[in-house]
PDB file of C-alpha atoms in Angstrom:
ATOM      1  CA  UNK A   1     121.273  95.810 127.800  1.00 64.00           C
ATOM      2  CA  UNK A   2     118.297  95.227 125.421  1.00 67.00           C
ATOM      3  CA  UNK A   3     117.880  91.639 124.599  1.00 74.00           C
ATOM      4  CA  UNK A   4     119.204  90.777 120.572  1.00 92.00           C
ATOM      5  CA  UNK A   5     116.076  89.041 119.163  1.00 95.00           C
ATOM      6  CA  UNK A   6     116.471  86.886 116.056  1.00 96.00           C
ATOM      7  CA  UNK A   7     112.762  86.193 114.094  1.00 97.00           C
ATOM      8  CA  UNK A   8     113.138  83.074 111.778  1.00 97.00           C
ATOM      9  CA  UNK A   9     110.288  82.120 109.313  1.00 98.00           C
ATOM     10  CA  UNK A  10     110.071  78.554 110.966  1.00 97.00           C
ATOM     11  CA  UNK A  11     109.226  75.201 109.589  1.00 96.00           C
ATOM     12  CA  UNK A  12     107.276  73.970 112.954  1.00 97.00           C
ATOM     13  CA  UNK A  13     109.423  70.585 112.722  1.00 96.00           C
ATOM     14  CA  UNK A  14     111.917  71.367 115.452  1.00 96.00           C
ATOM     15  CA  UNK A  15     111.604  70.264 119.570  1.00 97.00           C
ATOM     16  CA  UNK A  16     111.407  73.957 120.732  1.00 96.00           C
ATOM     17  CA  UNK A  17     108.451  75.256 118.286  1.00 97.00           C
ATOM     18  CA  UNK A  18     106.530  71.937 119.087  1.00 96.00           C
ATOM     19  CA  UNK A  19     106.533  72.102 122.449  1.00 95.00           C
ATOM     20  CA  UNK A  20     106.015  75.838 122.496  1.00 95.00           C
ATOM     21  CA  UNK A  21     102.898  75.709 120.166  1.00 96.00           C
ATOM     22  CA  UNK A  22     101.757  72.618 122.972  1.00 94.00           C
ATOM     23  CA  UNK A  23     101.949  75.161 125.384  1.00 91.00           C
ATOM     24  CA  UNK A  24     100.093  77.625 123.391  1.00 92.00           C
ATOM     25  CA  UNK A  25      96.988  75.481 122.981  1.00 93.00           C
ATOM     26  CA  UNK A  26      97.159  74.274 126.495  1.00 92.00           C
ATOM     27  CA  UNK A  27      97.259  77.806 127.528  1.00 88.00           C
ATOM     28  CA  UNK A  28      94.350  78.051 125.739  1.00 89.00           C
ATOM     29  CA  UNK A  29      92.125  75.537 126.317  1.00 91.00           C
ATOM     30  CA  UNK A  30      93.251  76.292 130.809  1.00 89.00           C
ATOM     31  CA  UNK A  31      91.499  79.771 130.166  1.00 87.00           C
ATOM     32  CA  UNK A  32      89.327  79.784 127.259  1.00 89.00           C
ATOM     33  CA  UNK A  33      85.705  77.437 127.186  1.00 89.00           C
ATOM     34  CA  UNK A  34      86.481  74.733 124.508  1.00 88.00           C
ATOM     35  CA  UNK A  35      84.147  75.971 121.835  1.00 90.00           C
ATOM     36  CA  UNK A  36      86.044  79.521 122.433  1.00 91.00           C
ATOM     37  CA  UNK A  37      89.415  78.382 121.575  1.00 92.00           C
ATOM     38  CA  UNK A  38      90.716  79.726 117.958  1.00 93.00           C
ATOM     39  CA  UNK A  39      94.490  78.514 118.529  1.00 92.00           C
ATOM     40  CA  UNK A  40      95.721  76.311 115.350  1.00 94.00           C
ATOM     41  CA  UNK A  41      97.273  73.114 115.709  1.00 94.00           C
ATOM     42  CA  UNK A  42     100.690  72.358 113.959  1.00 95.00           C
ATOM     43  CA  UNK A  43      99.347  70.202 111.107  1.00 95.00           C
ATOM     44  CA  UNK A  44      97.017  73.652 111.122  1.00 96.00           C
ATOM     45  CA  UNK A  45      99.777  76.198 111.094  1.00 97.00           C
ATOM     46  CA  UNK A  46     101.425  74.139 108.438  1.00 97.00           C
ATOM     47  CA  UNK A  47      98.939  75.349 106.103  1.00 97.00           C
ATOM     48  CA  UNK A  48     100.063  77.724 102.766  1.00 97.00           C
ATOM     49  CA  UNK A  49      97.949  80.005 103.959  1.00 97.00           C
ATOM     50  CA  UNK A  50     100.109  80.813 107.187  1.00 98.00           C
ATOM     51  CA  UNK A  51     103.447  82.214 107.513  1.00 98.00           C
ATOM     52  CA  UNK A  52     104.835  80.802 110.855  1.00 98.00           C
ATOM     53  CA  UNK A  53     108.065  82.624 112.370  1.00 98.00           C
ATOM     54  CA  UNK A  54     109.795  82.109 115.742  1.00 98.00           C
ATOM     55  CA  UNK A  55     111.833  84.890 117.391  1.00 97.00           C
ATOM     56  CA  UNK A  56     115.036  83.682 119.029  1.00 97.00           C
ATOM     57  CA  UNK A  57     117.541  85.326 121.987  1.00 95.00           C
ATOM     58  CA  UNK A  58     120.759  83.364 120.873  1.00 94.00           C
ATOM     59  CA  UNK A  59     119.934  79.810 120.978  1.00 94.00           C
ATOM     60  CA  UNK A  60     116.685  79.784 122.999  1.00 95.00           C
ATOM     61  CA  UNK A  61     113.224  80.061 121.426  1.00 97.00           C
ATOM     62  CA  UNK A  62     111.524  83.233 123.446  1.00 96.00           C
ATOM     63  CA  UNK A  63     108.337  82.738 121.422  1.00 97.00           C
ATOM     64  CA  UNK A  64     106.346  82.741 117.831  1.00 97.00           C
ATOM     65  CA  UNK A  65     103.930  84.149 115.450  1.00 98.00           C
ATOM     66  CA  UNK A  66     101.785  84.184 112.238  1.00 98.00           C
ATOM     67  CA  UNK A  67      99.567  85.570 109.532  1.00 98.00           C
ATOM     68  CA  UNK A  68      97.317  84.006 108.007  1.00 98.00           C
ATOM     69  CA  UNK A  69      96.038  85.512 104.501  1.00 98.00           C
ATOM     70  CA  UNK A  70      92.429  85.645 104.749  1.00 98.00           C
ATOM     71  CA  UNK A  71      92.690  87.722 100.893  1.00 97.00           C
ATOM     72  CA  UNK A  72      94.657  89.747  99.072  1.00 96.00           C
ATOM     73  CA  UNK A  73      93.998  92.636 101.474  1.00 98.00           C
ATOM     74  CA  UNK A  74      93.513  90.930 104.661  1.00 98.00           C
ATOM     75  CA  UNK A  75      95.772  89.298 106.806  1.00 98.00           C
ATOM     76  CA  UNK A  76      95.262  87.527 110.580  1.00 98.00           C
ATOM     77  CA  UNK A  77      97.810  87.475 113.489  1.00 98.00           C
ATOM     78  CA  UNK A  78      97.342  84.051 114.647  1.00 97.00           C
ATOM     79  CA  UNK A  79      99.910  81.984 117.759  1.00 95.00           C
ATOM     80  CA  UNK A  80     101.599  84.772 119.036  1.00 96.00           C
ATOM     81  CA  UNK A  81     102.853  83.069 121.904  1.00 95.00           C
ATOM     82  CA  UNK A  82     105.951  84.172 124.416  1.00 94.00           C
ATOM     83  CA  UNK A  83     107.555  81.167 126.363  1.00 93.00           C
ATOM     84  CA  UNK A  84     106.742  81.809 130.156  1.00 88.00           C
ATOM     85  CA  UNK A  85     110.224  81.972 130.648  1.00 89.00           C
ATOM     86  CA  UNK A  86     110.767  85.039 128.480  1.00 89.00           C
ATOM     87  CA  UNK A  87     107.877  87.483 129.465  1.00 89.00           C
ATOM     88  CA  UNK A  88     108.274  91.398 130.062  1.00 88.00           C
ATOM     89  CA  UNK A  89     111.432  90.933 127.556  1.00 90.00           C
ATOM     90  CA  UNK A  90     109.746  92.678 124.773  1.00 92.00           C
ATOM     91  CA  UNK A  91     109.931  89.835 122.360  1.00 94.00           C
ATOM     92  CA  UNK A  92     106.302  89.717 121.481  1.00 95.00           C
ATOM     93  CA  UNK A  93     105.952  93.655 120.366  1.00 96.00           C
ATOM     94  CA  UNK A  94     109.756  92.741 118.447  1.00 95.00           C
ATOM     95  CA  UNK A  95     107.801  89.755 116.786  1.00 97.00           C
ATOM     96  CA  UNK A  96     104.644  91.713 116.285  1.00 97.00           C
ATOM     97  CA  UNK A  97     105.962  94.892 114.689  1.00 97.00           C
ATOM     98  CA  UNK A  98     108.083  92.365 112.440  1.00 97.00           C
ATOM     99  CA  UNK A  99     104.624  90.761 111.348  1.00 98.00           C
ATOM    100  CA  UNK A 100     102.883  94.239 110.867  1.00 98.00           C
ATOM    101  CA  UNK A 101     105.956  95.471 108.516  1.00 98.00           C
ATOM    102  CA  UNK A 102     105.695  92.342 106.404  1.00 97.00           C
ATOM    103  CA  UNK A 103     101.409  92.433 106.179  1.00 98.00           C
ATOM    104  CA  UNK A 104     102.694  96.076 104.379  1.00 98.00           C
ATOM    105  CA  UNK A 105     105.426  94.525 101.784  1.00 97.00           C
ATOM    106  CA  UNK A 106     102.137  91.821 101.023  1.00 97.00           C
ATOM    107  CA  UNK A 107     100.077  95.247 100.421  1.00 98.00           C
ATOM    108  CA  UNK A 108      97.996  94.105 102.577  1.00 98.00           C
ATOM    109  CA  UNK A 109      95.081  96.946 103.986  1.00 98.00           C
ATOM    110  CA  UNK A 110      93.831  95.604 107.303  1.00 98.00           C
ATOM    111  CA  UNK A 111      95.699  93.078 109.897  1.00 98.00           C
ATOM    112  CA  UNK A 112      93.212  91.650 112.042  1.00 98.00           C
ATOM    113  CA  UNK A 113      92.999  88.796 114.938  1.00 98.00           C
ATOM    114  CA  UNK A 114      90.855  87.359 118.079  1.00 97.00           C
ATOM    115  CA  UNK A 115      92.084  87.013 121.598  1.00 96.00           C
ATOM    116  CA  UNK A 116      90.626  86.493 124.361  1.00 94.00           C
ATOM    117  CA  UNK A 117      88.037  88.867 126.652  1.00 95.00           C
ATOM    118  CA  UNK A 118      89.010  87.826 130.314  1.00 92.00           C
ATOM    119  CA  UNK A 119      91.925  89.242 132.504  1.00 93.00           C
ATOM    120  CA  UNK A 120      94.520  86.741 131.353  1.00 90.00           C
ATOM    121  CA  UNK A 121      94.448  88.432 128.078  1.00 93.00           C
ATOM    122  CA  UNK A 122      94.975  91.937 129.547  1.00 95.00           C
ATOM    123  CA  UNK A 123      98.771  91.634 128.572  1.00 94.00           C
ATOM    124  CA  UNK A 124      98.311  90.760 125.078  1.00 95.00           C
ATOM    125  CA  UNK A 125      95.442  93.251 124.000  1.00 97.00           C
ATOM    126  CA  UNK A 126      97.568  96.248 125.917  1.00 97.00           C
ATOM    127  CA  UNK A 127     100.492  95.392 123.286  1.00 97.00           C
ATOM    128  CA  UNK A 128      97.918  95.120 120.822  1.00 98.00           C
ATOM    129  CA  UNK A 129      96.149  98.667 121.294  1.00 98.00           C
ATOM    130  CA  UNK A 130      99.521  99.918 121.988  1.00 98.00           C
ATOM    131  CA  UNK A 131     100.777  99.491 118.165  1.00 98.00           C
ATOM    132  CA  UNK A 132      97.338 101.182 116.866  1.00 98.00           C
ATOM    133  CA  UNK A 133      95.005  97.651 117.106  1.00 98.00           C
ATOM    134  CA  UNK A 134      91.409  98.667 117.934  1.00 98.00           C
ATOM    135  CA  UNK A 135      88.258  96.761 118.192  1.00 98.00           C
ATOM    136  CA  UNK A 136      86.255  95.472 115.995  1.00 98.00           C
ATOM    137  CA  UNK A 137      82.965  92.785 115.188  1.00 97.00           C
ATOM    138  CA  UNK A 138      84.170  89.549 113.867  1.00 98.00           C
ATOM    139  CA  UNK A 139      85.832  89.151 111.077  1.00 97.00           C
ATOM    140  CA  UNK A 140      85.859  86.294 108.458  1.00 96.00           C
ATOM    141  CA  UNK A 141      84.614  83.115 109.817  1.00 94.00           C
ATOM    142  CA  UNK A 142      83.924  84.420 113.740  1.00 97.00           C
ATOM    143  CA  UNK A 143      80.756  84.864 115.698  1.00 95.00           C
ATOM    144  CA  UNK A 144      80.467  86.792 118.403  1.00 96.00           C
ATOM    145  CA  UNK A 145      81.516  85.570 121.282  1.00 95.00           C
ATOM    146  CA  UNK A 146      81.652  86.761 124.849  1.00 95.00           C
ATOM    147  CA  UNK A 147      84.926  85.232 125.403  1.00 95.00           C
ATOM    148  CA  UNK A 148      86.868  86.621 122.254  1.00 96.00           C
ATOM    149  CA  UNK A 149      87.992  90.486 121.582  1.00 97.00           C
ATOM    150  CA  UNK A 150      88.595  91.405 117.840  1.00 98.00           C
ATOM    151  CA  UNK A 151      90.913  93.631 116.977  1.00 98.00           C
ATOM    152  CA  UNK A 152      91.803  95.503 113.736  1.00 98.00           C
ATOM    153  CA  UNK A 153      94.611  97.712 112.035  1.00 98.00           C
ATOM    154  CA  UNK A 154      94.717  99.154 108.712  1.00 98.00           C
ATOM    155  CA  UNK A 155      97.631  99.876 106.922  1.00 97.00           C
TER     156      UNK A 155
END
């Protein structure tokens, strides 16, 4: 039976998000160099800028996700994140075709983000290319970088 997912747009106050978005950014900083790392923070992902959901399977957190409105046209995927625990459950291509649908009610042209280059990231860019993400140079405020990928879609 397919799991029932539940997104929420999330206030990142409650135990679950925090300690999911800690494991996030010490994900992060175990396989990216320091300088490298592009994850937000929570006082970060607080911003007005960001729209922050969480995607729930009854009452445990599976995982998370943002945009972050760069301009009117231009939105960034930023903290998609699965808990460990909930891998291979297809909550992260649930959360991330829920993000892509509301970057098109925003109007929205291009949906853009950075991940990481090395083999831990494999996972993350396959779902990417798989809903029509391809690569890109940096966008807004990146540099190149050996360790980051850039991906783009428009709508």
């Amino acid at each position: 039976m397919e799991p029932q997912f539940e997104i929420k747009v999330d206030d990142l106050t409650g135990k679950e998000i925090i300690g999911l978005i800690g494991e996030h950014l010490k994900g992060m900083y175990e396989s990216s160099p320091p300088e490298s790392v592009h994850a937000l923070n929570l006082d970060e992902l607080r911003k007005p800028e960001i729209t922050f959901w969480s995607i729930w399977e009854g009452p445990e957190l599976v995982g998370c996700g943002a945009i972050k409105e760069l301009d009117d046209g231009h939105g960034e995927i930023k903290s998609m994140r699965t808990a460990v625990r909930h891998l291979r459950k297809g909550a992260a291509r649930h959360l991330l075709v829920h993000i892509i649908g509301e970057a098109e009610k925003r109007g929205y042209q291009r949906l853009s983000l950075e991940t990481g280059s090395m083999d831990s990231f494999l996972p993350a860019r396959q779902l990417y290319e798989s809903l029509g993400f391809q690569y890109c140079e940096p966008f807004a405020d990146y540099i190149p970088d050996p360790n980051s990928a850039f991906m783009t879609k428009e709508l």
